[in-house]
Short mmCIF file of C-alpha atoms in Angstrom, two decimals:
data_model
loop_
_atom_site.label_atom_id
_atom_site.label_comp_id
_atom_site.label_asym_id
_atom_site.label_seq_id
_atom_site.Cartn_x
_atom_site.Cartn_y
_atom_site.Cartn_z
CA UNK A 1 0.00 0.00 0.00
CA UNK A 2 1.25 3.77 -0.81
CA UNK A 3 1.87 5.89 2.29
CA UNK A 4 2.48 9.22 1.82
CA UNK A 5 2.78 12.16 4.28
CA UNK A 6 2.63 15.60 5.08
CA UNK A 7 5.19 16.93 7.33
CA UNK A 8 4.80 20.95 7.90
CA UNK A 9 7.00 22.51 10.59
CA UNK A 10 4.60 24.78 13.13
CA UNK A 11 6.68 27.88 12.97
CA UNK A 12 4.11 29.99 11.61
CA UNK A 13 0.65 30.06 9.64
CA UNK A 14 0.76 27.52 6.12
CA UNK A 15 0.50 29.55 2.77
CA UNK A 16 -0.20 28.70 -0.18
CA UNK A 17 3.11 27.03 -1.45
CA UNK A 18 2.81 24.68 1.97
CA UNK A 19 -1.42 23.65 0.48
CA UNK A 20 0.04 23.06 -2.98
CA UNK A 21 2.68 20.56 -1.39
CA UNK A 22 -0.05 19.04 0.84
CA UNK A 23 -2.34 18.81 -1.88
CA UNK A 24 -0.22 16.98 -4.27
CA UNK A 25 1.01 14.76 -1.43
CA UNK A 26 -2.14 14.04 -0.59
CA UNK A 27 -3.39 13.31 -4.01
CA UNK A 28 -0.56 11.16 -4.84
CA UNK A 29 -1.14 8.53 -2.29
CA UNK A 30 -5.07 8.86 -2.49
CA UNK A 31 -4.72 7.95 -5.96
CA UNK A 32 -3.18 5.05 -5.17
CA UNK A 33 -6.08 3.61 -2.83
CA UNK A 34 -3.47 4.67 -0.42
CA UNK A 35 -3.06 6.55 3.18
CA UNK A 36 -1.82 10.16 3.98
CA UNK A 37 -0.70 10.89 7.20
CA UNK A 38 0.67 14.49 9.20
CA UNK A 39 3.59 14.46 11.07
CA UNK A 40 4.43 17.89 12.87
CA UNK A 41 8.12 18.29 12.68
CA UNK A 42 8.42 20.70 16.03
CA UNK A 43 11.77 19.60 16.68
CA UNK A 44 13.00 23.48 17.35
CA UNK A 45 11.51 24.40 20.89
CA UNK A 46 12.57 28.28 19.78
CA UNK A 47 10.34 28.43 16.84
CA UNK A 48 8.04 25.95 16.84
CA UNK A 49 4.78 26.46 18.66
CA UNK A 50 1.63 23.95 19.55
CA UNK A 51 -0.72 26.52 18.74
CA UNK A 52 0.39 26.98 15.20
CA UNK A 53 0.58 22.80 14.84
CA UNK A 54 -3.40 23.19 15.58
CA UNK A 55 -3.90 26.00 13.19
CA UNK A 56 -2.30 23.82 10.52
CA UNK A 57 -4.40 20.75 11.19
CA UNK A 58 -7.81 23.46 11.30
CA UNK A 59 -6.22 24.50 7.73
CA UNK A 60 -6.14 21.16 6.21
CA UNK A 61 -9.46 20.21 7.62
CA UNK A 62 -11.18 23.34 6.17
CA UNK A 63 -9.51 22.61 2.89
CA UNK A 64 -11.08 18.85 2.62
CA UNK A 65 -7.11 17.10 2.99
CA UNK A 66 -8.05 14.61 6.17
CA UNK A 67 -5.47 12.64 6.85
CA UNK A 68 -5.42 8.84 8.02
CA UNK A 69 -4.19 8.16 11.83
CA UNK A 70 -3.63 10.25 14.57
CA UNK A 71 -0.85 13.39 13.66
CA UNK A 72 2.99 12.43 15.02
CA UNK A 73 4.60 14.86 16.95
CA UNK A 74 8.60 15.04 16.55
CA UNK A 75 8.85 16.69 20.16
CA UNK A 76 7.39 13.56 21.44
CA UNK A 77 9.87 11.19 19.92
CA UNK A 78 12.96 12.07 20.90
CA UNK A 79 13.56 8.77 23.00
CA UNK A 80 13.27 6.93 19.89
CA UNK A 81 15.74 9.18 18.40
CA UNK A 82 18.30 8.74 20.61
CA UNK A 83 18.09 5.29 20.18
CA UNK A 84 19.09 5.47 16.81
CA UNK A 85 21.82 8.05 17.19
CA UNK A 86 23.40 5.26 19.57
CA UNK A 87 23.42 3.09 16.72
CA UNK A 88 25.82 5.60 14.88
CA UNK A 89 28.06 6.35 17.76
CA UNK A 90 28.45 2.59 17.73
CA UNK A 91 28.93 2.12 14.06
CA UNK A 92 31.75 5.18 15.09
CA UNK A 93 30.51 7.48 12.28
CA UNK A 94 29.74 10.32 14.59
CA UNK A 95 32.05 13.20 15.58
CA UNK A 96 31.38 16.15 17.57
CA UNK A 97 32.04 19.69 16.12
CA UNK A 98 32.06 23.60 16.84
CA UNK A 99 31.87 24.84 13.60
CA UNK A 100 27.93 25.09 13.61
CA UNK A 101 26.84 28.46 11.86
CA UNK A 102 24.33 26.48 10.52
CA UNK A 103 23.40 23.89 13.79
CA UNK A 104 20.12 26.20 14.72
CA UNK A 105 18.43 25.52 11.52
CA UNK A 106 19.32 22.15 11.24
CA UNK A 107 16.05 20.99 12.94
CA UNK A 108 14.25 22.12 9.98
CA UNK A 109 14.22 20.90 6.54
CA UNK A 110 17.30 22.71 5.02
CA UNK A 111 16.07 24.39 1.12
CA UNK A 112 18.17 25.54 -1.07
CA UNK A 113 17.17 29.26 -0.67
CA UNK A 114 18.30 29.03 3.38
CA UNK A 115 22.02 29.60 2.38
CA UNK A 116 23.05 26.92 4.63
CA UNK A 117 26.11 25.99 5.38
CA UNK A 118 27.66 23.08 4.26
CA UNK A 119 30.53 21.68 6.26
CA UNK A 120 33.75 19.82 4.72
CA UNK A 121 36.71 17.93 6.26
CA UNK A 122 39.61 18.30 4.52
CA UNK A 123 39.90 15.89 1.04
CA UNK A 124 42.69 13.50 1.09
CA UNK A 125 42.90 14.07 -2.56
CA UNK A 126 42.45 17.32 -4.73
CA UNK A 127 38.68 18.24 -5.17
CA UNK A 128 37.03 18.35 -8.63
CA UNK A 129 33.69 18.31 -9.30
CA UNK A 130 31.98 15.36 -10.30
CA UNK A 131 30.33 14.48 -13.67
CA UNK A 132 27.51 12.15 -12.63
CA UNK A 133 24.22 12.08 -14.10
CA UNK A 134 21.69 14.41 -13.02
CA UNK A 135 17.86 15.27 -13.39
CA UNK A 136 16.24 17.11 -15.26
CA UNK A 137 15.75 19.93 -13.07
CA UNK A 138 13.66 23.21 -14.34
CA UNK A 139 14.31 25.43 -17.13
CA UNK A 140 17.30 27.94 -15.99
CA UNK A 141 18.63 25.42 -13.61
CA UNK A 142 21.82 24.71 -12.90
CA UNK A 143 22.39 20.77 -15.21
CA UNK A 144 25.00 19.95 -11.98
CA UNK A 145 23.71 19.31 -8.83
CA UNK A 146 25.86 21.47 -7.18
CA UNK A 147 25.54 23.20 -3.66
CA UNK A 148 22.35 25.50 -3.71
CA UNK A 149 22.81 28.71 -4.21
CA UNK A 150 24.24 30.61 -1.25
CA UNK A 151 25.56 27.67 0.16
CA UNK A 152 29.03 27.61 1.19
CA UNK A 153 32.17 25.49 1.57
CA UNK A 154 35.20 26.10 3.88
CA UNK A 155 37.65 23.50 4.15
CA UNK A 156 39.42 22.77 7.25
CA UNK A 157 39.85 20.85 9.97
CA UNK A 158 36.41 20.59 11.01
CA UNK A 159 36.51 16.71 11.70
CA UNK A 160 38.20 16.47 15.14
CA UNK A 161 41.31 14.14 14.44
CA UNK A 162 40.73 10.62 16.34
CA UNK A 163 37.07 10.96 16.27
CA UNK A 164 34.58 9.09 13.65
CA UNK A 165 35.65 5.73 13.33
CA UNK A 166 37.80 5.49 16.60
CA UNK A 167 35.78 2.54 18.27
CA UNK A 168 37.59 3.73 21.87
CA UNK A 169 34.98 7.27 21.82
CA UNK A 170 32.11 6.71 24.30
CA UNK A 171 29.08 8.65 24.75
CA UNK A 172 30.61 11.48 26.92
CA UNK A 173 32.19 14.80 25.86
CA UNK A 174 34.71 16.82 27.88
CA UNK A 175 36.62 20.50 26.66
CA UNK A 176 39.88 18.59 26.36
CA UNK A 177 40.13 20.41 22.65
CA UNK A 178 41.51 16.91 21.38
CA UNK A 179 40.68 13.61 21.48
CA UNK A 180 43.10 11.76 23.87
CA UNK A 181 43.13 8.48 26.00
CA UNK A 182 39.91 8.87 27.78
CA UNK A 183 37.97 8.57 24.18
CA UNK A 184 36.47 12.12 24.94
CA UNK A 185 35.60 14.55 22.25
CA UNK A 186 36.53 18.24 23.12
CA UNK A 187 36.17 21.65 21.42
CA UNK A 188 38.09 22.66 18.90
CA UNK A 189 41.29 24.60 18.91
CA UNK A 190 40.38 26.86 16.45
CA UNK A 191 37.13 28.20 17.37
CA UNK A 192 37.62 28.54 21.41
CA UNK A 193 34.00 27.15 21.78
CA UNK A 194 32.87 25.40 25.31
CA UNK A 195 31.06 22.71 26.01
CA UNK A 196 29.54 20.46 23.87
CA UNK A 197 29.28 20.48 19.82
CA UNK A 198 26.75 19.25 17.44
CA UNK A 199 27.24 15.78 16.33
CA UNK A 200 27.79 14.96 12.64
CA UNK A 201 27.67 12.40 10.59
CA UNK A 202 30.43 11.17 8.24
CA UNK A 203 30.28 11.07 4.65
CA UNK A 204 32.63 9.03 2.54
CA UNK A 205 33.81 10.18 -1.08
CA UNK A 206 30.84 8.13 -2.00
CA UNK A 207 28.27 8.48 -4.73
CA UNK A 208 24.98 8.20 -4.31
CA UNK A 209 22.00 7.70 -6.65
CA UNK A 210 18.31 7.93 -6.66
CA UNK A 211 15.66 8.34 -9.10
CA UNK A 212 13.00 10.55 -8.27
CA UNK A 213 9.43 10.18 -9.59
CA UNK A 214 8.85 13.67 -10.90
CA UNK A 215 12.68 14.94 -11.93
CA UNK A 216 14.26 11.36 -12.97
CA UNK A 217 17.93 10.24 -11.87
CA UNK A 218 19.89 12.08 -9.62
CA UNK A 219 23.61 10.98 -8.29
CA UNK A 220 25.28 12.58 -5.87
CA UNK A 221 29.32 12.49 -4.48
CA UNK A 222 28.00 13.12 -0.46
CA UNK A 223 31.67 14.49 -0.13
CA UNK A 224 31.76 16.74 -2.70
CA UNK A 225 28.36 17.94 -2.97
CA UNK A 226 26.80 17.80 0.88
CA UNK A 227 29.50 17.29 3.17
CA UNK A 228 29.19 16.02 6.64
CA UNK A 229 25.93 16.78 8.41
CA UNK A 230 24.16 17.46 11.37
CA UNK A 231 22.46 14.84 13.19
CA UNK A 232 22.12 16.27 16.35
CA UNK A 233 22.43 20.44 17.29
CA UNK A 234 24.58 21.28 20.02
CA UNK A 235 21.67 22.10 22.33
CA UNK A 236 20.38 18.59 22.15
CA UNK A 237 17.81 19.07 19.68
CA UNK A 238 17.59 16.34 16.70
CA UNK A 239 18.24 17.39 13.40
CA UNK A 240 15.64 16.99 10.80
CA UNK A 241 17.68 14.74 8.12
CA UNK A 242 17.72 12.03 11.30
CA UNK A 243 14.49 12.70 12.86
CA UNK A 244 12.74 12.49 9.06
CA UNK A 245 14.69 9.38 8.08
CA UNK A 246 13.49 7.42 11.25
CA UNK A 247 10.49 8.59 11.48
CA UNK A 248 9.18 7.78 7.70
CA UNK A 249 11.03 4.12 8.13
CA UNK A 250 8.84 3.36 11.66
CA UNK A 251 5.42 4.85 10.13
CA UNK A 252 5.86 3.17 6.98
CA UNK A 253 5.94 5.67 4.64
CA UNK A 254 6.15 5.11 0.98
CA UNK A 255 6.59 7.95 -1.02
CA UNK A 256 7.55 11.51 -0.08
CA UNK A 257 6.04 14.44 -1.67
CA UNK A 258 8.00 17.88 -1.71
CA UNK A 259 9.36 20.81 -3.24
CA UNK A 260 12.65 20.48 -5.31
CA UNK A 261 14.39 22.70 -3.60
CA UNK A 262 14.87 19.57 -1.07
CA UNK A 263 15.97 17.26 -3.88
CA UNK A 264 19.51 17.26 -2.71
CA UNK A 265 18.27 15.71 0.90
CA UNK A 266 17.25 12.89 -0.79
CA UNK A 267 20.55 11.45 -1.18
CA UNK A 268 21.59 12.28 2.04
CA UNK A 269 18.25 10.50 3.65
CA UNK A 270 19.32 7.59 1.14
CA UNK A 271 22.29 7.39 2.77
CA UNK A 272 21.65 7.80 6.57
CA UNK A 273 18.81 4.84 5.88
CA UNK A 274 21.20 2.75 5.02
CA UNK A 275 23.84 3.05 7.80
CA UNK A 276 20.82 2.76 10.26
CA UNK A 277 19.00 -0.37 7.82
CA UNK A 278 16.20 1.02 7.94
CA UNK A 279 14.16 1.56 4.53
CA UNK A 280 14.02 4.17 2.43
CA UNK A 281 10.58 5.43 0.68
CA UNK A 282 10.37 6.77 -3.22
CA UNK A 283 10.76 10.12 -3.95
CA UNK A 284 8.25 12.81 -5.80
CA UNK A 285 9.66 16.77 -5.78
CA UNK A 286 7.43 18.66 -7.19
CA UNK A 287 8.27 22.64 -8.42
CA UNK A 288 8.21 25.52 -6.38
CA UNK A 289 5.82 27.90 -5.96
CA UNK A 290 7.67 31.33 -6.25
CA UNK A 291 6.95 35.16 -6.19
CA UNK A 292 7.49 37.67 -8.82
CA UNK A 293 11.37 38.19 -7.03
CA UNK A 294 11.85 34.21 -7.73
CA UNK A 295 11.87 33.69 -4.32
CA UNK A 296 10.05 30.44 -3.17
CA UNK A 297 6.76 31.53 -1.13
CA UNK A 298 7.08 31.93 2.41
CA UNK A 299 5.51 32.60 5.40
CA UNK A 300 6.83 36.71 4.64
CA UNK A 301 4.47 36.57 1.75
CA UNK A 302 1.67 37.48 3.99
CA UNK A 303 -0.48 37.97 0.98
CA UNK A 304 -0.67 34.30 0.56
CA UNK A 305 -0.67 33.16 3.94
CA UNK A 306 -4.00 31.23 5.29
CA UNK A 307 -5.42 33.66 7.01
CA UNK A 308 -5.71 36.20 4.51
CA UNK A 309 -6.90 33.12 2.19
CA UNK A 310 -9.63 31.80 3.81
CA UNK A 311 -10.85 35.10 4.30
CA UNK A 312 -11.06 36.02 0.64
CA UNK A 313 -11.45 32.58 -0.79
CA UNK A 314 -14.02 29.22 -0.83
CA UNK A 315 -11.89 25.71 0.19
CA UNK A 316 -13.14 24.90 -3.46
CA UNK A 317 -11.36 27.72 -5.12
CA UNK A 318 -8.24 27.39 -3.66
CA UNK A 319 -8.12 23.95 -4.33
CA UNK A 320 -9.24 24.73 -8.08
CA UNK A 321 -6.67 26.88 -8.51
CA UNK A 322 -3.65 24.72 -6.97
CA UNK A 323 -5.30 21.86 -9.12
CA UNK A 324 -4.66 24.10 -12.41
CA UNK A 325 -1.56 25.42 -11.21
CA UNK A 326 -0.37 21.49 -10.74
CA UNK A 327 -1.35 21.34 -14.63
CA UNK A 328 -4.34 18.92 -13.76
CA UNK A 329 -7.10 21.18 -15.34
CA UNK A 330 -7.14 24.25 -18.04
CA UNK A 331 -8.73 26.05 -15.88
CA UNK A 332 -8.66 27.24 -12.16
CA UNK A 333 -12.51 25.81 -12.04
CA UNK A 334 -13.29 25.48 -8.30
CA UNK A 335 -12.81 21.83 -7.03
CA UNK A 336 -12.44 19.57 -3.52
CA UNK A 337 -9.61 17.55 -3.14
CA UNK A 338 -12.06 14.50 -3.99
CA UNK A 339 -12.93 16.16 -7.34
CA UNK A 340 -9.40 16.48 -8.50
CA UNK A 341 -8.48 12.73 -7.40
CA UNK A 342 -9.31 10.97 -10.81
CA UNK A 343 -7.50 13.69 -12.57
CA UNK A 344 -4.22 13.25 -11.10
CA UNK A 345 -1.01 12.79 -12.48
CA UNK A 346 2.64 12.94 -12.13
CA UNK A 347 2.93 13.44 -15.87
CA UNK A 348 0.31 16.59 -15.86
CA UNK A 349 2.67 18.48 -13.31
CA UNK A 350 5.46 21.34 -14.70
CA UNK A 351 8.79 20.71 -13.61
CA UNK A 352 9.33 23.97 -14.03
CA UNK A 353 8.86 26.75 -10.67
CA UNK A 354 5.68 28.46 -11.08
CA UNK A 355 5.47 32.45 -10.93
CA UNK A 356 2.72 33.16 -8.50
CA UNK A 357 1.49 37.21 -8.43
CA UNK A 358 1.00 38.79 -4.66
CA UNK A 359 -1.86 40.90 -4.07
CA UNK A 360 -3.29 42.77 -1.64
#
């Protein structure tokens, strides 16, 4: 049986490029005889609040997407993460590091547009960039799937020497600044931080393919093109590329649904499944939803948001117009989500971003 999922972050009210990703998640599985379910990803206690997590599920109820089950809550799971971050400090492929710019947003689902940084050890061997197949990704695309734009590399000893893959590290940390005798992992030397680091995972110079419904083959060199990530911040909160790898493996989820601008944490997710043998689901990005700047909607685009929507708008007609936005009618005729079900198709839906005008 398909089971897909929709797995919003409560950090603010949905808009409309969040409905068009539930929508075609949703319509995906369902046309498939399958199940949807919600999962609130509320790993980050800073930005994440309950009350926003019930305005979401209000949202999708209003809009006719119910979903099968009772919603998951990430802030309730952690146990079950920790369990499985064991299982890499076992397998030794964990380090601890300071060099975290980028550890408060790693609870979230990292898109291209966030400028996140992406963190390198040094290369044994001089760097070039790899000439591996890659998907067909939207007109004006980059053809390499290189780091998203504002993304950046620095190179360095960010591995702490002695740590991933030393079998003698335990689950303690100490500010020793090196790794010595007593297996502890301290701060780095060169960034005078205290106390403890965010754990990362190691990559090898390893490639790593997928095929994704919507945009076709993708292979990745995790080295080259991701780096080492974050698995857990330093604050103790899980990181979302853990957190959404375990948690779609336990539910028995199928197929994700999602924008392409997360096509890159596919391998990644590939990859961490695998250390942990745990499955991996299929695939399906779908384009973005952008503003006249280019700029994938967001919850700034207040315009959109659903507040202002279902004040101006019928369910129906929002639905009718994601539904001809999605390329599944010539029209923006107002439909449920029931309406548009035996319409449905991966092969009706653009690959390229889709210009969406604000207004007032």
């Amino acid at each position: 049986m398909t089971i897909g999922r929709f797995a919003p972050s409560p950090t603010g009210r949905m808009h409309l490029g969040n409905i068009f990703g539930a929508l075609l998640s949703w319509l995906s599985a369902k046309s498939n005889g399958g199940r949807w379910l919600l999962r609130i990803e509320d790993l980050d206690p800073q930005r994440c609040r309950r009350e926003y997590g019930e305005l979401l599920m209000d949202d999708l109820r209003w809009l006719g997407l119910d979903w099968d089950g009772t919603p998951i809550y990430q802030s309730n799971r952690t146990d079950i993460y920790s369990a499985y971050l064991e299982q890499l400090r076992k397998q030794g492929v964990i380090y601890e590091c300071h060099r975290t710019r980028a550890d408060l947003l790693s609870t979230m689902a990292p898109h291209e547009s966030d400028g996140r940084v992406v963190v390198h050890r040094e290369s044994p061997t001089s760097s070039t960039s790899p000439t591996s197949p890659t998907p067909a990704l939207p007109e004006g695309e980059s053809s390499t799937p290189a780091l998203p734009k504002g993304r950046e590399n620095y190179p360095g000893k960010t591995r702490l020497s002695g740590t991933a893959g030393n079998p003698g590290i335990s689950g303690e940390t100490g500010n020793s600044g090196e790794t010595g005798n007593s297996g502890e992992i301290g701060n780095s030397g060169e960034t005078g931080a205290a106390g403890p680091g965010a754990l990362r995972v190691e990559v090898p110079h390893k490639k790593v393919s997928i095929t994704d419904g919507h945009y076709g083959p993708l292979t990745v060199d995790l080295y080259e093109q991701v780096g080492d990530f974050v698995v857990r911040r330093k604050d103790g909160a899980y990181a979302y590329q853990l957190a959404v790898v375990v948690d779609d493996a336990l539910t028995g989820v199928t197929e994700v649904v999602r924008g392409r601008d997360l096509l890159l944490s596919a391998p990644q997710q590939t990859f961490l499944a695998k250390l942990l043998d745990l499955p991996a689901p299929r695939y399906f990005h779908f384009p973005l939803l952008i503003n006249e700047a280019g700029q994938r909607l967001s919850k700034r685009d207040k315009s959109l948001d659903m507040s202002v929507l279902r004040y101006k708008y019928r369910a129906q007609e929002i639905i009718g117009y994601l539904g001809h936005l999605a390329g599944l009618q010539p029209k923006p005729t107002p439909m449920t989500p029931q309406q548009l079900l035996p319409l449905f198709s991966w092969g009706l839906v653009p690959q390229e971003d889709i210009v969406v005008k604000l207004t007032n």
